[in-house]
Amino acid sequence: MKNHAFTIRLKDEAAAEKYIALHREVWPEIVGPGGALDTIGVRKLQIFYIDPLTLFMYVEAEDHFEPVHDFLRANDLHPKVQEWDDIMHTDGGLLERHPGNDGKLNWAPMRRIHHVDFTNTLPDLDAV
């Protein structure tokens, strides 16, 4: 199991309210059993919000999960997944890239710099 962290910004306060409301009932084609996230290997996903207008996403996924490839592949698994992604990211969408993120994903990957693990289940920092 691998873990990943990402960040992105919300466009404005109205976008933040809509984003939070939409995430109270994410569509089953995305988060349901056999949905896109399950299919690409995501096992746990949490999104956190902090002012001003910043999101942090933590993902635990199967070892084969590769964020750039698999998140982009998820959009092709079902039209509702692409529709959800368009609501989030296309012109007039709710999210905007973090300054300096010129990668393939809209969400900027974050680098882990510290961890404490009394369960010995997290990979070493060098292995991440």
PDB file of C-alpha atoms in Angstrom:
ATOM      1  CA  MET A   1       0.000   0.000   0.000  1.00  0.00           C
ATOM      2  CA  LYS A   2       1.279   3.464  -0.920  1.00  0.00           C
ATOM      3  CA  ASN A   3       0.144   6.833   0.317  1.00  0.00           C
ATOM      4  CA  HIS A   4      -0.004  10.084  -1.601  1.00  0.00           C
ATOM      5  CA  ALA A   5      -0.831  13.700  -0.747  1.00  0.00           C
ATOM      6  CA  PHE A   6      -2.001  16.489  -3.037  1.00  0.00           C
ATOM      7  CA  THR A   7      -3.093  20.099  -2.774  1.00  0.00           C
ATOM      8  CA  ILE A   8      -5.226  22.435  -4.869  1.00  0.00           C
ATOM      9  CA  ARG A   9      -7.017  25.754  -4.407  1.00  0.00           C
ATOM     10  CA  LEU A  10     -10.699  26.626  -4.588  1.00  0.00           C
ATOM     11  CA  LYS A  11     -11.521  29.581  -6.845  1.00  0.00           C
ATOM     12  CA  ASP A  12     -13.512  31.578  -4.278  1.00  0.00           C
ATOM     13  CA  GLU A  13     -15.836  31.266  -1.284  1.00  0.00           C
ATOM     14  CA  ALA A  14     -18.831  30.340  -3.473  1.00  0.00           C
ATOM     15  CA  ALA A  15     -16.751  27.552  -5.031  1.00  0.00           C
ATOM     16  CA  ALA A  16     -15.778  26.343  -1.552  1.00  0.00           C
ATOM     17  CA  GLU A  17     -19.409  26.124  -0.455  1.00  0.00           C
ATOM     18  CA  LYS A  18     -20.428  24.273  -3.628  1.00  0.00           C
ATOM     19  CA  TYR A  19     -17.408  21.932  -3.440  1.00  0.00           C
ATOM     20  CA  ILE A  20     -18.183  20.966   0.143  1.00  0.00           C
ATOM     21  CA  ALA A  21     -21.889  20.486  -0.659  1.00  0.00           C
ATOM     22  CA  LEU A  22     -21.118  18.268  -3.670  1.00  0.00           C
ATOM     23  CA  HIS A  23     -18.786  16.119  -1.568  1.00  0.00           C
ATOM     24  CA  ARG A  24     -21.577  15.257   0.853  1.00  0.00           C
ATOM     25  CA  GLU A  25     -22.992  13.004  -1.898  1.00  0.00           C
ATOM     26  CA  VAL A  26     -20.287  12.031  -4.371  1.00  0.00           C
ATOM     27  CA  TRP A  27     -21.727   9.994  -7.214  1.00  0.00           C
ATOM     28  CA  PRO A  28     -21.518   6.179  -6.904  1.00  0.00           C
ATOM     29  CA  GLU A  29     -19.814   5.910 -10.305  1.00  0.00           C
ATOM     30  CA  ILE A  30     -16.867   7.566  -8.554  1.00  0.00           C
ATOM     31  CA  VAL A  31     -16.860   6.344  -4.945  1.00  0.00           C
ATOM     32  CA  GLY A  32     -19.117   3.304  -4.929  1.00  0.00           C
ATOM     33  CA  PRO A  33     -17.888  -0.292  -4.865  1.00  0.00           C
ATOM     34  CA  GLY A  34     -16.558  -1.012  -8.355  1.00  0.00           C
ATOM     35  CA  GLY A  35     -16.573   2.737  -9.086  1.00  0.00           C
ATOM     36  CA  ALA A  36     -13.698   4.623 -10.648  1.00  0.00           C
ATOM     37  CA  LEU A  37     -11.629   5.085  -7.497  1.00  0.00           C
ATOM     38  CA  ASP A  38     -12.002   1.439  -6.515  1.00  0.00           C
ATOM     39  CA  THR A  39     -11.106   0.336 -10.043  1.00  0.00           C
ATOM     40  CA  ILE A  40      -7.892   2.385 -10.210  1.00  0.00           C
ATOM     41  CA  GLY A  41      -6.689   1.058  -6.846  1.00  0.00           C
ATOM     42  CA  VAL A  42      -7.606   3.774  -4.347  1.00  0.00           C
ATOM     43  CA  ARG A  43      -8.435   2.214  -0.973  1.00  0.00           C
ATOM     44  CA  LYS A  44      -8.800   5.311   1.228  1.00  0.00           C
ATOM     45  CA  LEU A  45      -9.189   8.959   0.257  1.00  0.00           C
ATOM     46  CA  GLN A  46      -9.713  11.962   2.499  1.00  0.00           C
ATOM     47  CA  ILE A  47      -9.969  15.636   1.580  1.00  0.00           C
ATOM     48  CA  PHE A  48      -9.328  18.384   4.140  1.00  0.00           C
ATOM     49  CA  TYR A  49     -10.075  22.106   3.859  1.00  0.00           C
ATOM     50  CA  ILE A  50      -8.222  25.055   5.345  1.00  0.00           C
ATOM     51  CA  ASP A  51      -8.714  28.775   4.854  1.00  0.00           C
ATOM     52  CA  PRO A  52      -7.850  30.474   2.659  1.00  0.00           C
ATOM     53  CA  LEU A  53      -9.423  28.280  -0.024  1.00  0.00           C
ATOM     54  CA  THR A  54      -6.970  25.384   0.155  1.00  0.00           C
ATOM     55  CA  LEU A  55      -7.663  21.648  -0.094  1.00  0.00           C
ATOM     56  CA  PHE A  56      -5.402  18.786   0.989  1.00  0.00           C
ATOM     57  CA  MET A  57      -6.124  15.257  -0.298  1.00  0.00           C
ATOM     58  CA  TYR A  58      -4.639  12.139   1.311  1.00  0.00           C
ATOM     59  CA  VAL A  59      -4.832   8.863  -0.632  1.00  0.00           C
ATOM     60  CA  GLU A  60      -3.927   5.302   0.314  1.00  0.00           C
ATOM     61  CA  ALA A  61      -3.738   3.101  -2.762  1.00  0.00           C
ATOM     62  CA  GLU A  62      -2.562  -0.247  -4.042  1.00  0.00           C
ATOM     63  CA  ASP A  63       1.142  -0.509  -4.867  1.00  0.00           C
ATOM     64  CA  HIS A  64       0.442  -0.407  -8.618  1.00  0.00           C
ATOM     65  CA  PHE A  65      -1.391   2.939  -8.343  1.00  0.00           C
ATOM     66  CA  GLU A  66       0.389   5.723 -10.225  1.00  0.00           C
ATOM     67  CA  PRO A  67      -1.400   9.073  -9.694  1.00  0.00           C
ATOM     68  CA  VAL A  68      -0.826  10.710 -13.083  1.00  0.00           C
ATOM     69  CA  HIS A  69      -1.787   7.622 -15.061  1.00  0.00           C
ATOM     70  CA  ASP A  70      -4.604   6.332 -12.864  1.00  0.00           C
ATOM     71  CA  PHE A  71      -6.400   9.581 -11.993  1.00  0.00           C
ATOM     72  CA  LEU A  72      -6.482  10.495 -15.685  1.00  0.00           C
ATOM     73  CA  ARG A  73      -7.607   6.943 -16.566  1.00  0.00           C
ATOM     74  CA  ALA A  74     -10.474   7.223 -14.074  1.00  0.00           C
ATOM     75  CA  ASN A  75     -12.150   9.853 -16.255  1.00  0.00           C
ATOM     76  CA  ASP A  76     -12.434   7.319 -19.074  1.00  0.00           C
ATOM     77  CA  LEU A  77     -14.117   4.647 -16.958  1.00  0.00           C
ATOM     78  CA  HIS A  78     -17.606   6.223 -16.910  1.00  0.00           C
ATOM     79  CA  PRO A  79     -19.139   9.405 -18.396  1.00  0.00           C
ATOM     80  CA  LYS A  80     -20.266  10.500 -14.912  1.00  0.00           C
ATOM     81  CA  VAL A  81     -16.630  10.533 -13.751  1.00  0.00           C
ATOM     82  CA  GLN A  82     -15.654  12.891 -16.582  1.00  0.00           C
ATOM     83  CA  GLU A  83     -18.741  15.034 -15.831  1.00  0.00           C
ATOM     84  CA  TRP A  84     -17.679  15.307 -12.171  1.00  0.00           C
ATOM     85  CA  ASP A  85     -14.123  16.213 -13.209  1.00  0.00           C
ATOM     86  CA  ASP A  86     -15.461  18.895 -15.566  1.00  0.00           C
ATOM     87  CA  ILE A  87     -17.519  20.433 -12.731  1.00  0.00           C
ATOM     88  CA  MET A  88     -14.355  20.610 -10.662  1.00  0.00           C
ATOM     89  CA  HIS A  89     -11.770  21.721 -13.239  1.00  0.00           C
ATOM     90  CA  THR A  90     -13.023  23.150 -16.545  1.00  0.00           C
ATOM     91  CA  ASP A  91     -13.555  26.863 -17.182  1.00  0.00           C
ATOM     92  CA  GLY A  92     -15.967  28.108 -14.578  1.00  0.00           C
ATOM     93  CA  GLY A  93     -15.091  25.083 -12.434  1.00  0.00           C
ATOM     94  CA  LEU A  94     -14.581  25.137  -8.710  1.00  0.00           C
ATOM     95  CA  LEU A  95     -10.831  24.452  -8.493  1.00  0.00           C
ATOM     96  CA  GLU A  96      -7.652  26.112  -9.672  1.00  0.00           C
ATOM     97  CA  ARG A  97      -4.107  24.819  -9.711  1.00  0.00           C
ATOM     98  CA  HIS A  98      -1.773  25.630  -6.874  1.00  0.00           C
ATOM     99  CA  PRO A  99       0.701  28.336  -7.949  1.00  0.00           C
ATOM    100  CA  GLY A 100       3.743  26.649  -9.445  1.00  0.00           C
ATOM    101  CA  ASN A 101       1.942  23.412 -10.331  1.00  0.00           C
ATOM    102  CA  ASP A 102       2.706  22.841 -13.993  1.00  0.00           C
ATOM    103  CA  GLY A 103       2.347  19.057 -13.786  1.00  0.00           C
ATOM    104  CA  LYS A 104      -0.090  16.798 -15.609  1.00  0.00           C
ATOM    105  CA  LEU A 105      -2.486  16.646 -12.649  1.00  0.00           C
ATOM    106  CA  ASN A 106      -4.555  19.611 -11.500  1.00  0.00           C
ATOM    107  CA  TRP A 107      -3.897  18.533  -7.911  1.00  0.00           C
ATOM    108  CA  ALA A 108      -0.237  19.203  -7.036  1.00  0.00           C
ATOM    109  CA  PRO A 109       1.580  16.209  -5.532  1.00  0.00           C
ATOM    110  CA  MET A 110       3.047  16.909  -2.099  1.00  0.00           C
ATOM    111  CA  ARG A 111       6.286  15.439  -0.773  1.00  0.00           C
ATOM    112  CA  ARG A 112       6.202  13.746   2.610  1.00  0.00           C
ATOM    113  CA  ILE A 113       8.906  15.143   4.859  1.00  0.00           C
ATOM    114  CA  HIS A 114       8.104  13.434   8.171  1.00  0.00           C
ATOM    115  CA  HIS A 115       6.133  10.571   9.611  1.00  0.00           C
ATOM    116  CA  VAL A 116       5.616   8.683  12.848  1.00  0.00           C
ATOM    117  CA  ASP A 117       4.396   5.111  12.512  1.00  0.00           C
ATOM    118  CA  PHE A 118       3.971   2.898  15.568  1.00  0.00           C
ATOM    119  CA  THR A 119       2.208   0.312  13.353  1.00  0.00           C
ATOM    120  CA  ASN A 120       5.183  -0.135  11.003  1.00  0.00           C
ATOM    121  CA  THR A 121       2.846  -0.034   8.014  1.00  0.00           C
ATOM    122  CA  LEU A 122       4.100   3.146   6.318  1.00  0.00           C
ATOM    123  CA  PRO A 123       6.932   2.834   3.791  1.00  0.00           C
ATOM    124  CA  ASP A 124      10.273   4.424   4.592  1.00  0.00           C
ATOM    125  CA  LEU A 125      10.713   7.983   3.355  1.00  0.00           C
ATOM    126  CA  ASP A 126      13.420   6.862   0.937  1.00  0.00           C
ATOM    127  CA  ALA A 127      11.047   4.331  -0.632  1.00  0.00           C
ATOM    128  CA  VAL A 128       8.335   6.919  -1.347  1.00  0.00           C
TER     129      VAL A 128
END
